[in-house]
Amino acid sequence: MRDSDARLIEEILRLNRERNAVILAHNYQLGEVQDIADFVGDSLELSQKAAQTDARVIVFCGVHFMAETASILCPDKIVLLPDMHAGCPMADMITAEGLRQKKKEHPGATVVCYVNSSAEVKAESDVCCTSANAIRIVEKLADSREVLFVPDQYLGHYISTKTGKEMILWPGFCPTHIRIKAQDIIRLKQEHPWAKVVVHPECRPEVIALADEVLSTGGICRFAGSTEAEEVIVGTELGIIHRLRKENPNKRFIPASEQAVCPRMKLITLENVLWSLEEMAPEVKVPEGIRLRAKAAVDKMLEVG
Ligand code: 13P
Ligand code: SF4
């Protein structure tokens, strides 16, 4: 490690204590950002941590919808997102107005909203889900009403195949996960015949069809620790490889595609984390009217866990 990085880290950790802050980082963050975080996890785990923390400030190292979810759950805390440009392009593929129009076409449908969405879209939804609990949530919808699933068509399609529930799908997608191609997995399986293949449910259906396991990023980390396989082909964003290698030094993790990089996740750096703690900015705050309606959908999700 360079001397300048060591000084930067020392200063971040000092200010983190001084401000009574907690640093939460998503599994796709840069390795050096994951390393200074108090907790690293998937979207569900991070929202659960945010809901439980008694810190006064949450420094969210992830993308905008994740910081917004923390703000929805913790209105009395200061939620900082070190770079406001760190948005999720999939979340931007649907607006509250677009969803209102779709609801008019399907009156009475239950709206299930992937947490990768804005607070305004959550406010228009009945229940949220993450990739970790999406199947459980849809299975829990005991009534036989139509389900409108937004905004990820591939996650929606995957849940539909697992639950047998037909759903109306919004045509959103993750620009990072669609870069992973079936051909990548087929080639890697030939090169590593003993490897297990684990992919994220945002991948294309033909990629999912080739996988041994389809899991959230947190699920991928747990699978990596428990599998007997020595080699694992990993079909998700490249940032997760840092954590997998750190926690499992005796196993080999092979990225399904070197193209699977989420540029917005990489906008968070040690420098802007420090700046954010110094300035106590930029803050993510959801207007109260929207927050209360969005919280109802997030709470319903957290009840299921
Ligand atoms: P996880 O909830 O599995 O961490 O996924 C979040 C995400 O943005 C995947 O692209
Ligand atoms: Fe959004 Fe995809 Fe990036 Fe996840 S990887 S934050 S879904 S663009």
Short mmCIF file of C-alpha atoms and ligand atoms in Angstrom, two decimals:
data_model
loop_
_atom_site.label_atom_id
_atom_site.label_comp_id
_atom_site.label_asym_id
_atom_site.label_seq_id
_atom_site.Cartn_x
_atom_site.Cartn_y
_atom_site.Cartn_z
CA MET A 1 0.00 0.00 0.00
CA ARG A 2 1.24 3.51 -0.84
CA ASP A 3 1.97 5.91 2.07
CA SER A 4 -0.65 8.34 0.72
CA ASP A 5 -3.33 5.59 0.78
CA ALA A 6 -2.38 4.64 4.34
CA ARG A 7 -2.80 8.30 5.41
CA LEU A 8 -6.12 8.52 3.56
CA ILE A 9 -7.43 5.39 5.26
CA GLU A 10 -6.25 6.58 8.68
CA GLU A 11 -8.07 9.86 8.19
CA ILE A 12 -11.28 8.13 6.99
CA LEU A 13 -11.31 5.83 10.01
CA ARG A 14 -10.62 8.73 12.39
CA LEU A 15 -13.45 10.85 10.96
CA ASN A 16 -15.75 7.82 10.84
CA ARG A 17 -15.38 7.51 14.63
CA GLU A 18 -15.52 11.26 15.26
CA ARG A 19 -18.76 11.68 13.27
CA ASN A 20 -20.34 8.56 14.80
CA ALA A 21 -20.70 7.18 11.27
CA VAL A 22 -20.94 3.71 9.80
CA ILE A 23 -19.54 2.88 6.36
CA LEU A 24 -21.71 0.42 4.41
CA ALA A 25 -20.32 -0.95 1.14
CA HIS A 26 -21.89 -3.06 -1.58
CA ASN A 27 -20.12 -6.21 -2.81
CA TYR A 28 -19.37 -4.48 -6.16
CA GLN A 29 -17.36 -1.63 -4.65
CA LEU A 30 -13.66 -1.14 -5.39
CA GLY A 31 -11.52 -3.46 -3.24
CA GLU A 32 -9.97 -0.60 -1.27
CA VAL A 33 -13.43 0.79 -0.45
CA GLN A 34 -14.68 -2.64 0.70
CA ASP A 35 -11.60 -2.90 2.90
CA ILE A 36 -12.35 0.27 4.91
CA ALA A 37 -16.08 -0.45 5.31
CA ASP A 38 -17.69 -1.47 8.60
CA PHE A 39 -19.91 -3.84 6.67
CA VAL A 40 -19.89 -5.23 3.12
CA GLY A 41 -22.97 -6.95 1.73
CA ASP A 42 -25.77 -7.29 -0.79
CA SER A 43 -28.73 -4.91 -1.14
CA LEU A 44 -30.89 -6.76 1.38
CA GLU A 45 -28.13 -7.08 3.98
CA LEU A 46 -27.21 -3.40 3.59
CA SER A 47 -30.80 -2.25 4.07
CA GLN A 48 -31.10 -4.49 7.14
CA LYS A 49 -27.84 -3.02 8.55
CA ALA A 50 -29.07 0.50 7.85
CA ALA A 51 -32.33 -0.24 9.67
CA GLN A 52 -30.48 -1.60 12.73
CA THR A 53 -27.53 0.76 13.14
CA ASP A 54 -27.42 3.28 15.96
CA ALA A 55 -24.77 5.38 14.21
CA ARG A 56 -25.79 9.00 13.49
CA VAL A 57 -24.40 9.01 9.94
CA ILE A 58 -24.46 6.33 7.22
CA VAL A 59 -21.81 6.65 4.51
CA PHE A 60 -23.24 4.59 1.69
CA CYS A 61 -20.67 3.16 -0.69
CA GLY A 62 -22.95 1.87 -3.41
CA VAL A 63 -25.44 3.39 -5.85
CA HIS A 64 -28.16 5.99 -5.30
CA PHE A 65 -31.16 3.67 -4.79
CA MET A 66 -29.28 1.89 -1.98
CA ALA A 67 -28.61 5.17 -0.16
CA GLU A 68 -32.24 6.15 -0.73
CA THR A 69 -33.42 2.90 0.81
CA ALA A 70 -31.29 3.67 3.88
CA SER A 71 -32.85 7.14 4.03
CA ILE A 72 -36.36 5.65 3.68
CA LEU A 73 -35.68 3.40 6.66
CA CYS A 74 -33.74 5.89 8.78
CA PRO A 75 -35.19 9.40 8.29
CA ASP A 76 -33.41 10.72 11.40
CA LYS A 77 -29.96 9.72 10.19
CA ILE A 78 -27.72 11.57 7.79
CA VAL A 79 -27.20 9.36 4.73
CA LEU A 80 -24.21 10.32 2.60
CA LEU A 81 -23.50 9.09 -0.95
CA PRO A 82 -19.91 10.15 -1.74
CA ASP A 83 -20.68 10.70 -5.45
CA MET A 84 -24.21 11.73 -6.47
CA HIS A 85 -23.56 10.51 -10.03
CA ALA A 86 -23.45 6.95 -8.75
CA GLY A 87 -26.92 6.00 -10.00
CA CYS A 88 -28.12 2.61 -11.22
CA PRO A 89 -29.01 2.76 -14.94
CA MET A 90 -31.58 -0.01 -14.48
CA ALA A 91 -33.36 2.00 -11.77
CA ASP A 92 -33.52 4.89 -14.26
CA MET A 93 -35.38 2.71 -16.80
CA ILE A 94 -38.69 3.31 -15.00
CA THR A 95 -40.36 6.47 -13.68
CA ALA A 96 -43.25 6.85 -11.25
CA GLU A 97 -45.34 8.31 -14.09
CA GLY A 98 -44.54 5.34 -16.35
CA LEU A 99 -45.53 2.94 -13.59
CA ARG A 100 -48.79 4.83 -12.91
CA GLN A 101 -49.68 4.43 -16.62
CA LYS A 102 -48.93 0.70 -16.53
CA LYS A 103 -51.04 0.29 -13.37
CA LYS A 104 -53.99 1.85 -15.22
CA GLU A 105 -53.64 -0.87 -17.88
CA HIS A 106 -53.68 -3.55 -15.14
CA PRO A 107 -55.99 -2.29 -12.41
CA GLY A 108 -55.89 -4.57 -9.40
CA ALA A 109 -52.45 -6.03 -10.20
CA THR A 110 -50.03 -6.39 -7.28
CA VAL A 111 -46.94 -4.31 -8.02
CA VAL A 112 -43.69 -5.97 -6.96
CA CYS A 113 -40.79 -3.61 -7.29
CA TYR A 114 -37.13 -4.64 -7.37
CA VAL A 115 -35.24 -2.52 -4.87
CA ASN A 116 -33.14 -1.23 -7.81
CA SER A 117 -35.64 1.60 -8.34
CA SER A 118 -36.22 5.16 -7.16
CA ALA A 119 -38.12 6.04 -3.98
CA GLU A 120 -40.91 7.47 -6.18
CA VAL A 121 -41.32 4.12 -7.95
CA LYS A 122 -41.26 2.27 -4.62
CA ALA A 123 -43.99 4.64 -3.42
CA GLU A 124 -46.20 3.43 -6.31
CA SER A 125 -45.56 -0.25 -5.46
CA ASP A 126 -47.16 -2.75 -3.07
CA VAL A 127 -44.01 -4.56 -2.03
CA CYS A 128 -40.28 -4.41 -2.74
CA CYS A 129 -37.86 -7.27 -3.21
CA THR A 130 -34.15 -7.81 -3.71
CA SER A 131 -32.46 -10.60 -5.62
CA ALA A 132 -32.04 -12.41 -2.26
CA ASN A 133 -35.74 -12.59 -1.36
CA ALA A 134 -37.61 -12.10 -4.67
CA ILE A 135 -38.82 -15.71 -4.93
CA ARG A 136 -39.99 -15.77 -1.28
CA ILE A 137 -41.84 -12.48 -1.74
CA VAL A 138 -43.69 -13.58 -4.90
CA GLU A 139 -44.52 -16.96 -3.31
CA LYS A 140 -45.99 -15.11 -0.29
CA LEU A 141 -48.46 -13.25 -2.48
CA ALA A 142 -51.19 -15.70 -1.66
CA ASP A 143 -53.89 -14.02 -3.69
CA SER A 144 -54.28 -14.93 -7.33
CA ARG A 145 -54.18 -11.36 -8.60
CA GLU A 146 -51.92 -10.45 -11.51
CA VAL A 147 -48.37 -9.47 -10.59
CA LEU A 148 -46.73 -6.52 -12.26
CA PHE A 149 -42.97 -6.81 -11.76
CA VAL A 150 -40.69 -3.80 -12.28
CA PRO A 151 -38.13 -2.87 -13.56
CA ASP A 152 -35.86 -5.90 -14.27
CA GLN A 153 -37.32 -8.18 -16.96
CA TYR A 154 -34.64 -10.84 -16.42
CA LEU A 155 -35.03 -11.11 -12.65
CA GLY A 156 -38.81 -11.10 -13.24
CA HIS A 157 -38.53 -13.87 -15.82
CA TYR A 158 -36.36 -15.94 -13.48
CA ILE A 159 -38.82 -15.57 -10.56
CA SER A 160 -41.65 -16.49 -12.87
CA THR A 161 -39.92 -19.76 -13.88
CA LYS A 162 -39.18 -20.62 -10.22
CA THR A 163 -42.63 -19.81 -8.80
CA GLY A 164 -44.81 -20.72 -11.77
CA LYS A 165 -46.46 -17.31 -11.36
CA GLU A 166 -47.09 -15.50 -14.62
CA MET A 167 -46.07 -11.89 -14.32
CA ILE A 168 -46.32 -8.74 -16.38
CA LEU A 169 -42.70 -7.63 -16.83
CA TRP A 170 -41.33 -4.13 -17.26
CA PRO A 171 -38.67 -4.18 -20.03
CA GLY A 172 -35.75 -2.94 -17.86
CA PHE A 173 -32.38 -4.67 -17.61
CA CYS A 174 -28.94 -4.27 -16.10
CA PRO A 175 -26.46 -3.02 -18.74
CA THR A 176 -23.64 -4.71 -16.83
CA HIS A 177 -25.14 -8.18 -16.44
CA ILE A 178 -26.33 -8.41 -20.04
CA ARG A 179 -22.68 -8.24 -21.10
CA ILE A 180 -22.26 -11.77 -19.76
CA LYS A 181 -23.00 -14.11 -22.66
CA ALA A 182 -23.92 -17.80 -22.73
CA GLN A 183 -20.88 -18.33 -24.96
CA ASP A 184 -18.60 -17.04 -22.14
CA ILE A 185 -19.96 -19.65 -19.74
CA ILE A 186 -19.79 -22.48 -22.31
CA ARG A 187 -16.12 -21.69 -23.08
CA LEU A 188 -15.15 -21.42 -19.38
CA LYS A 189 -16.93 -24.68 -18.55
CA GLN A 190 -14.87 -26.40 -21.24
CA GLU A 191 -11.67 -24.89 -19.84
CA HIS A 192 -12.59 -25.67 -16.18
CA PRO A 193 -14.73 -28.83 -16.28
CA TRP A 194 -14.79 -29.22 -12.47
CA ALA A 195 -15.80 -25.64 -11.74
CA LYS A 196 -19.22 -24.71 -10.35
CA VAL A 197 -21.05 -21.90 -12.14
CA VAL A 198 -22.83 -19.30 -10.02
CA VAL A 199 -24.61 -16.32 -11.55
CA HIS A 200 -26.75 -13.36 -10.49
CA PRO A 201 -30.46 -13.44 -11.49
CA GLU A 202 -30.04 -10.18 -13.44
CA CYS A 203 -28.26 -12.27 -16.12
CA ARG A 204 -29.96 -13.26 -19.38
CA PRO A 205 -32.13 -16.42 -19.23
CA GLU A 206 -29.71 -18.37 -21.47
CA VAL A 207 -26.87 -17.61 -19.01
CA ILE A 208 -29.04 -18.59 -16.03
CA ALA A 209 -29.88 -21.87 -17.78
CA LEU A 210 -26.17 -22.82 -17.72
CA ALA A 211 -25.64 -22.08 -14.00
CA ASP A 212 -25.43 -24.46 -11.05
CA GLU A 213 -26.65 -21.73 -8.69
CA VAL A 214 -28.51 -18.43 -9.19
CA LEU A 215 -27.93 -16.18 -6.20
CA SER A 216 -27.79 -12.62 -4.89
CA THR A 217 -24.30 -11.21 -4.35
CA GLY A 218 -24.55 -12.13 -0.64
CA GLY A 219 -25.67 -15.62 -1.62
CA ILE A 220 -22.69 -15.93 -3.99
CA CYS A 221 -20.33 -15.05 -1.10
CA ARG A 222 -21.93 -17.69 1.16
CA PHE A 223 -21.89 -20.28 -1.62
CA ALA A 224 -18.18 -19.60 -2.25
CA GLY A 225 -17.41 -20.34 1.40
CA SER A 226 -19.42 -23.55 1.61
CA THR A 227 -18.88 -25.24 -1.78
CA GLU A 228 -16.46 -28.14 -2.02
CA ALA A 229 -15.53 -27.02 -5.53
CA GLU A 230 -12.05 -25.53 -5.81
CA GLU A 231 -12.94 -23.46 -8.84
CA VAL A 232 -15.99 -21.25 -9.27
CA ILE A 233 -17.06 -19.39 -12.43
CA VAL A 234 -18.72 -16.16 -11.25
CA GLY A 235 -21.38 -14.50 -13.41
CA THR A 236 -21.81 -11.10 -11.89
CA GLU A 237 -20.09 -7.73 -11.55
CA LEU A 238 -16.32 -7.97 -11.17
CA GLY A 239 -16.06 -6.11 -7.84
CA ILE A 240 -17.26 -9.20 -5.98
CA ILE A 241 -14.11 -11.11 -6.96
CA HIS A 242 -12.09 -9.06 -4.43
CA ARG A 243 -14.22 -10.26 -1.50
CA LEU A 244 -14.42 -13.85 -2.79
CA ARG A 245 -10.63 -14.13 -3.07
CA LYS A 246 -10.03 -12.41 0.26
CA GLU A 247 -12.40 -14.72 2.14
CA ASN A 248 -11.42 -17.91 0.28
CA PRO A 249 -7.69 -17.75 -0.49
CA ASN A 250 -7.52 -21.47 -1.33
CA LYS A 251 -10.22 -21.38 -4.01
CA ARG A 252 -10.07 -20.03 -7.54
CA PHE A 253 -12.67 -17.55 -8.76
CA ILE A 254 -12.99 -17.07 -12.50
CA PRO A 255 -15.01 -14.07 -13.74
CA ALA A 256 -17.54 -15.13 -16.38
CA SER A 257 -16.75 -11.96 -18.31
CA GLU A 258 -14.13 -9.25 -17.88
CA GLN A 259 -16.75 -6.90 -19.42
CA ALA A 260 -19.06 -7.14 -16.41
CA VAL A 261 -18.11 -3.85 -14.80
CA CYS A 262 -20.67 -1.42 -13.34
CA PRO A 263 -19.04 2.00 -13.94
CA ARG A 264 -21.40 3.77 -11.51
CA MET A 265 -20.37 1.51 -8.63
CA LYS A 266 -16.76 2.44 -9.30
CA LEU A 267 -17.43 6.16 -8.82
CA ILE A 268 -17.03 5.73 -5.07
CA THR A 269 -13.36 6.10 -4.11
CA LEU A 270 -11.34 6.48 -0.91
CA GLU A 271 -10.88 10.16 -1.82
CA ASN A 272 -14.58 10.95 -2.10
CA VAL A 273 -15.43 8.89 1.01
CA LEU A 274 -13.02 11.10 2.95
CA TRP A 275 -14.35 14.27 1.34
CA SER A 276 -17.90 13.20 2.12
CA LEU A 277 -17.08 12.64 5.80
CA GLU A 278 -15.27 15.98 5.98
CA GLU A 279 -18.08 17.97 4.34
CA MET A 280 -20.98 15.80 5.59
CA ALA A 281 -22.25 15.88 1.99
CA PRO A 282 -23.77 15.02 -0.43
CA GLU A 283 -26.77 13.93 1.57
CA VAL A 284 -29.55 11.70 0.22
CA LYS A 285 -32.91 12.59 1.69
CA VAL A 286 -36.32 11.39 0.52
CA PRO A 287 -39.24 13.86 0.85
CA GLU A 288 -41.53 12.72 3.68
CA GLY A 289 -44.68 12.13 1.57
CA ILE A 290 -42.83 9.81 -0.79
CA ARG A 291 -40.78 8.26 2.01
CA LEU A 292 -43.82 7.06 3.97
CA ARG A 293 -45.39 5.40 0.93
CA ALA A 294 -42.08 3.87 -0.18
CA LYS A 295 -41.41 2.67 3.39
CA ALA A 296 -44.64 0.67 3.41
CA ALA A 297 -43.34 -1.34 0.40
CA VAL A 298 -39.84 -1.74 1.90
CA ASP A 299 -41.25 -2.73 5.33
CA LYS A 300 -43.41 -5.39 3.71
CA MET A 301 -40.26 -6.80 2.14
CA LEU A 302 -38.28 -6.72 5.40
CA GLU A 303 -41.10 -8.58 7.21
CA VAL A 304 -40.49 -11.49 4.83
CA GLY A 305 -36.71 -11.03 5.27
P1 13P B 1 -27.61 -7.73 -4.85
O1 13P B 1 -28.84 -7.34 -4.12
O2 13P B 1 -27.57 -9.19 -5.19
O3 13P B 1 -26.39 -7.31 -4.08
O4 13P B 1 -27.58 -7.01 -6.26
C1 13P B 1 -27.60 -5.62 -6.41
C2 13P B 1 -27.29 -5.21 -7.75
O5 13P B 1 -27.30 -4.05 -8.08
C3 13P B 1 -26.99 -6.24 -8.72
O6 13P B 1 -26.62 -5.66 -9.92
FE1 SF4 B 2 -27.53 -1.26 -11.46
FE2 SF4 B 2 -26.51 -3.26 -12.86
FE3 SF4 B 2 -24.89 -1.57 -11.60
FE4 SF4 B 2 -26.39 -3.36 -10.22
S1 SF4 B 2 -24.71 -3.77 -11.65
S2 SF4 B 2 -26.09 -1.18 -9.75
S3 SF4 B 2 -28.26 -3.35 -11.50
S4 SF4 B 2 -26.29 -1.09 -13.32
#
